[in-house]
Tab-separated table of C-alpha atoms in Angstrom:
chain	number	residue	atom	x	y	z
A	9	UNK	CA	12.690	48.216	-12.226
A	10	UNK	CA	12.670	46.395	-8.703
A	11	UNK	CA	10.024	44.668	-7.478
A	12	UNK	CA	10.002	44.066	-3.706
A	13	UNK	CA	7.078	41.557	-2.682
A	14	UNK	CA	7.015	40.898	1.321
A	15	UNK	CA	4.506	38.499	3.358
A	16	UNK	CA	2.738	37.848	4.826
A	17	UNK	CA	0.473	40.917	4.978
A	18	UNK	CA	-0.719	40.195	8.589
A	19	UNK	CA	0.832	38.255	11.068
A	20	UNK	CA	-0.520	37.066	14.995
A	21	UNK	CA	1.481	35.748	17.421
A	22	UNK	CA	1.041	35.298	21.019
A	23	UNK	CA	3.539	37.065	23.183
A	24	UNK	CA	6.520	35.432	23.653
A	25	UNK	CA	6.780	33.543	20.448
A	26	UNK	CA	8.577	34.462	17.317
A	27	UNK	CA	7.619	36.074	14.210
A	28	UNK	CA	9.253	36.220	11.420
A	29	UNK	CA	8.656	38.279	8.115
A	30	UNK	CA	10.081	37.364	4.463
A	31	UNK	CA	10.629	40.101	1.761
A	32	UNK	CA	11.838	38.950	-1.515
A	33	UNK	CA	13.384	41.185	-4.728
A	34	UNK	CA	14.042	41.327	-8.242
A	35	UNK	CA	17.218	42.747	-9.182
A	36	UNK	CA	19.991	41.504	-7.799
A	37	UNK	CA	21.631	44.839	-8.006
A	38	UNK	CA	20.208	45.831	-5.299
A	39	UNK	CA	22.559	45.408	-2.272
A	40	UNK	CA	21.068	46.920	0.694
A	41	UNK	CA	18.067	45.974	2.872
A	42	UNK	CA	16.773	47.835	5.868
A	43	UNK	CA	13.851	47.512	7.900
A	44	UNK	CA	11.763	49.951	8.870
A	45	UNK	CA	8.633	49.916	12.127
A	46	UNK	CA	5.574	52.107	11.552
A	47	UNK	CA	3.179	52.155	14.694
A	48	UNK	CA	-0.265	53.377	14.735
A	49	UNK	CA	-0.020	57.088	13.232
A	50	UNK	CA	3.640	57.158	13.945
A	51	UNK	CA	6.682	57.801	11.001
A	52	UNK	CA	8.465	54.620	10.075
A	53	UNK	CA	11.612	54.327	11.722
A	54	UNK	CA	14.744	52.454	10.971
A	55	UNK	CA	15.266	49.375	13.110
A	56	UNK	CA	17.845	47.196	11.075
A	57	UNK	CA	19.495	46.798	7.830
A	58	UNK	CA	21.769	44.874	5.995
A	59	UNK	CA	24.343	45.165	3.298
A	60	UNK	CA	24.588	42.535	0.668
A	61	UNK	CA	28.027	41.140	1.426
A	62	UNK	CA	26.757	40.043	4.861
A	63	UNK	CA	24.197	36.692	6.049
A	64	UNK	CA	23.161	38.076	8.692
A	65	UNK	CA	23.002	40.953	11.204
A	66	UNK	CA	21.406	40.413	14.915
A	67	UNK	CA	20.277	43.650	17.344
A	68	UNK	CA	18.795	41.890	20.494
A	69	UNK	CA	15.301	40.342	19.624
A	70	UNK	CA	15.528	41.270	16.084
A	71	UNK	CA	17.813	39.787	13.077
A	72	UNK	CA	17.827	39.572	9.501
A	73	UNK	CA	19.046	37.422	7.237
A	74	UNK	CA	19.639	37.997	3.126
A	75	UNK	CA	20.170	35.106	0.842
A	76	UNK	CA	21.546	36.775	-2.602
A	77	UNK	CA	21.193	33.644	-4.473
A	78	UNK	CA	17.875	33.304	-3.491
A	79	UNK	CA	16.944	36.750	-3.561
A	80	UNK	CA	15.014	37.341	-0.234
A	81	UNK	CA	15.366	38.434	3.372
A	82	UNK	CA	13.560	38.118	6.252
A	83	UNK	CA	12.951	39.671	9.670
A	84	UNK	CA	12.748	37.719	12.931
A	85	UNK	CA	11.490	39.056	16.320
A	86	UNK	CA	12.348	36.645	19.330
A	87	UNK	CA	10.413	36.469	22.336
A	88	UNK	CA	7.946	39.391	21.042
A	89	UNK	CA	6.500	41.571	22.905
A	90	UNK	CA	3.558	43.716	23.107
A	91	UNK	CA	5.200	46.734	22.016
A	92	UNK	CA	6.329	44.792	18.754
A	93	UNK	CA	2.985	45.093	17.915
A	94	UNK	CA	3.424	47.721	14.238
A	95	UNK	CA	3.921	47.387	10.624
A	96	UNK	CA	7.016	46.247	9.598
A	97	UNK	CA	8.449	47.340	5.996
A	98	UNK	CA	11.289	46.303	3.699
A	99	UNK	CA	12.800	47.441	1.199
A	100	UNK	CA	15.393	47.241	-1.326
A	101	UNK	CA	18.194	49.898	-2.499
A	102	UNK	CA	20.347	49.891	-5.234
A	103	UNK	CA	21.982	52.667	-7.498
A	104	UNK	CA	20.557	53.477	-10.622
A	105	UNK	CA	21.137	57.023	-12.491
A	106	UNK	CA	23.740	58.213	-10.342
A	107	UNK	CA	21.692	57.701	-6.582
A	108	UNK	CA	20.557	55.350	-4.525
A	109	UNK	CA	17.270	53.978	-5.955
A	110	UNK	CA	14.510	53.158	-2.822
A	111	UNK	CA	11.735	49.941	-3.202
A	112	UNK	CA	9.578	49.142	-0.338
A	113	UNK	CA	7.718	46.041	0.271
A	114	UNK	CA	3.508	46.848	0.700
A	115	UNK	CA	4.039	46.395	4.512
A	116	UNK	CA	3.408	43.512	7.061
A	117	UNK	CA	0.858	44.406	10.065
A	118	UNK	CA	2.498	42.692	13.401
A	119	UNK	CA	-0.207	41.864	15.932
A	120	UNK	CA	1.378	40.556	19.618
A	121	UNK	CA	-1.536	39.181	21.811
A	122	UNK	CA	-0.573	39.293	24.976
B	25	UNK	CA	17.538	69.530	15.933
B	26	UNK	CA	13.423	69.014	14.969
B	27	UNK	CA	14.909	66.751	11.613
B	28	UNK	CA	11.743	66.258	9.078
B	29	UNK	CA	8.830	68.892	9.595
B	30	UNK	CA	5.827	68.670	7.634
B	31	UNK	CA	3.031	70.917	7.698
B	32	UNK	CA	-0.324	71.066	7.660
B	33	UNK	CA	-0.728	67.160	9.622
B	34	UNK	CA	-3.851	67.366	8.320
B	35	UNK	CA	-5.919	68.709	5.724
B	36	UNK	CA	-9.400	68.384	3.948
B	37	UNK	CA	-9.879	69.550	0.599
B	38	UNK	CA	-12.939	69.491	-2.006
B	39	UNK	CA	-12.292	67.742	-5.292
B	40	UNK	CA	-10.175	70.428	-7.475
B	41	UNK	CA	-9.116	72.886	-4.792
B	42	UNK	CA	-5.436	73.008	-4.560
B	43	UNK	CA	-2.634	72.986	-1.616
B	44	UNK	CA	0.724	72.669	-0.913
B	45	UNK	CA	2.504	70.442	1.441
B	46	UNK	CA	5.609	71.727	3.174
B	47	UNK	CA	8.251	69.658	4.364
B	48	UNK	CA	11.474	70.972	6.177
B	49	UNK	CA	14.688	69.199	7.339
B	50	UNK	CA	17.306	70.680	9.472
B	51	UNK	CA	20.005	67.875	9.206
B	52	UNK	CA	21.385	69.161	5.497
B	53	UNK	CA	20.295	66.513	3.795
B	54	UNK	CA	21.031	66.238	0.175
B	55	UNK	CA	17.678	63.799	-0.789
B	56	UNK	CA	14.854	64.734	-0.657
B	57	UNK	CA	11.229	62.484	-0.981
B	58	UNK	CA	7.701	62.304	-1.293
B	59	UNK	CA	5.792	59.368	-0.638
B	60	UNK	CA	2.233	58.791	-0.297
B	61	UNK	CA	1.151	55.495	2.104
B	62	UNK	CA	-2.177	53.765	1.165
B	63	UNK	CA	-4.075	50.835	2.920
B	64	UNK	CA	-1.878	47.370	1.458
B	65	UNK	CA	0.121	49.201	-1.129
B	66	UNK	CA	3.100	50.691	1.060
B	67	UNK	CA	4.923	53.694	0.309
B	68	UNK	CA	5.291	54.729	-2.846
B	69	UNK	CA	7.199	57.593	-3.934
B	70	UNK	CA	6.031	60.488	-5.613
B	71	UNK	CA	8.621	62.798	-6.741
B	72	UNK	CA	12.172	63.142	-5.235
B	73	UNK	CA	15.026	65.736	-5.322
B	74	UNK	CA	18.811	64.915	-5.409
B	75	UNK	CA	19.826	68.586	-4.681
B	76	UNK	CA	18.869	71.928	-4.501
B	77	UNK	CA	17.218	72.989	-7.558
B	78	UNK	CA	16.743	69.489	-8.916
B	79	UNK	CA	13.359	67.001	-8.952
B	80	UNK	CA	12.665	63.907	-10.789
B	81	UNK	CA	9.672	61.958	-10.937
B	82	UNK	CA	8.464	58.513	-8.671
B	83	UNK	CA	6.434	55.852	-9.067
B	84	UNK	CA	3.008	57.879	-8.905
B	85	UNK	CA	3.856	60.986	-10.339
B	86	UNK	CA	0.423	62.503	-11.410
B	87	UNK	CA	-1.323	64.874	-10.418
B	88	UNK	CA	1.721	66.293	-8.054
B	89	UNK	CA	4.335	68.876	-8.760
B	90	UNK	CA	7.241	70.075	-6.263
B	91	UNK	CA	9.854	72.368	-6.083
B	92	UNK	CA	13.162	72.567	-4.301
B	93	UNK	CA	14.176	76.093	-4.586
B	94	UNK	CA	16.066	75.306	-1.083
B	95	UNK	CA	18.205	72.363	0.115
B	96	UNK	CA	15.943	72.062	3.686
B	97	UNK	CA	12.689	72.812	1.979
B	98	UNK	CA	10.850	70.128	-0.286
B	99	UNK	CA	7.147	71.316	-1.398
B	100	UNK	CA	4.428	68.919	-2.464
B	101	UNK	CA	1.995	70.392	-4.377
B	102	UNK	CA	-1.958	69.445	-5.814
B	103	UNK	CA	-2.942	71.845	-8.552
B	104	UNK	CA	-6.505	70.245	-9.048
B	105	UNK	CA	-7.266	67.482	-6.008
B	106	UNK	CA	-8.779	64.363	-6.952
B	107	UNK	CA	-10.712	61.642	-4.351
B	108	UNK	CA	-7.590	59.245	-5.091
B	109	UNK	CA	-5.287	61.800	-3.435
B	110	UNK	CA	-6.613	60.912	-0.349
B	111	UNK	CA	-4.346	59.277	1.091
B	112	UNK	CA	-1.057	59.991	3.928
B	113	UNK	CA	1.886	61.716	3.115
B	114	UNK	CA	5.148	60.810	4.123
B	115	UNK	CA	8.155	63.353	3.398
B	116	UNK	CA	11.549	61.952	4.112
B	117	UNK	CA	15.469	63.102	3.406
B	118	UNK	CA	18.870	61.186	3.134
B	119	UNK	CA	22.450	62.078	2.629
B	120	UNK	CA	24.052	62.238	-0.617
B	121	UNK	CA	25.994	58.839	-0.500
B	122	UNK	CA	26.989	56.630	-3.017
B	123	UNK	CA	28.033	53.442	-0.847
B	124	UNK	CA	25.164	51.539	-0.400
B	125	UNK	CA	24.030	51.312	3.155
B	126	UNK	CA	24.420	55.378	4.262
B	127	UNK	CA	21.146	56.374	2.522
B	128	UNK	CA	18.980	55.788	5.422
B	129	UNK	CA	15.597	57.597	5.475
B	130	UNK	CA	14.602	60.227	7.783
B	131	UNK	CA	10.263	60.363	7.582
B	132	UNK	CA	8.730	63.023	9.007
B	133	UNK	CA	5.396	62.741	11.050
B	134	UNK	CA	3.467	62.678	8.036
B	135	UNK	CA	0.256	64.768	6.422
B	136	UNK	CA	-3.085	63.261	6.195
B	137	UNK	CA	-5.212	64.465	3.446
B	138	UNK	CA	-8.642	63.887	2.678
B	139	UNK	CA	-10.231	64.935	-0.630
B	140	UNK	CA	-14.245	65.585	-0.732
């Protein structure tokens, strides 16, 4: 099955600086990558995703980027903010018995220090 | 439009009592998911439904059964709960699509559950 490791596990950055998140996967059937933001005792939410026939997407402050050959993607936050503060996961879809099969990464707590 | 509902938010149960967690969805989702979320390990489903009437087994099946006897309702149930069911409970539904990228997950607010 897929296997979707993502670090680092905990990341702190001062406000204003970047951060940037890497996820990497197994199969390379899998051909779509979102990214979701939990915040403290919130639901995850969808912030960005990518198919696999595209490099990279951009919304704002936040852009992904897949390598297929490589097998990894990454998430990068410009000029964070406090409010970026969350855990960020990834994960990995592809189809497998007829529906869209659903890995996550274990999750990458953001701290912004203001 | 309240999209994923899940009831109770939270709930404390001794060791081999048993409960059932509801979760509704108003948006006529075909997917439905459980997924439990545990300190470094992420989500990881439990059991999911592609339809009405239909469940399969997740990652961590045991221990859990549901039931989709309707297309909004998805139940999560613990016949006997165990200490490592403590955990949060995510429920979350999708559309029925087949091109990769239309799948996206609606969570609800989630169910914490501590077992005694």
């Amino acid at each position: 099955g897929e296997n979707v490791e993502q670090h680092p596990s905990t990341l702190s950055v001062q406000e204003g600086d970047s951060a940037v998140i890497k996820c990497t996967y197994s199969d390379s059937a899998s051909n779509y990558f979102p990214w979701y933001k939990q915040e403290l005792g919130k639901r995850p939410q969808l912030i960005i995703d990518i198919r696999s026939n595209v490099g990279e997407k951009k919304d704002q402050r936040i852009a992904v980027t897949l390598n297929k050959t490589a097998k990894h993607f990454s998430l990068h936050i410009t000029e964070t903010q406090p409010e970026d503060s969350a855990v960020y996961f990834c994960a990995a879809y592809k189809l497998s018995g007829g529906y869209q099969k659903v890995t996550f990464g274990t999750g990458t707590k953001l701290q912004v220090i203001p | 439009n309240a999209g994923v509902t899940q009831t109770p938010k939270f709930r404390v149960l001794k060791t081999g009592q048993s409960m059932t967690l509801l979760c509704a969805q108003d948006m006529n989702h075909e997917y439905m998911y459980w997924y439990r979320q545990d300190p470094g390990m992420g989500l990881r489903l439990i059991h999911y439904s592609v339809g009405e009437g239909t469940t399969a087994k997740g990652e961590v099946p045991d221990g859990y059964n549901v039931s989709r006897l309707k297309k909004q309702n998805f139940l999560l149930g613990l016949e006997s709960a165990a200490p490592s069911q403590t955990s949060v409970y995510f429920c979350a539904s999708s559309y029925d699509r087949r091109d990769s990228g239309a799948n996206v997950l609606t969570f609800g607010a989630g169910s914490r559950l501590t077992v005694l």
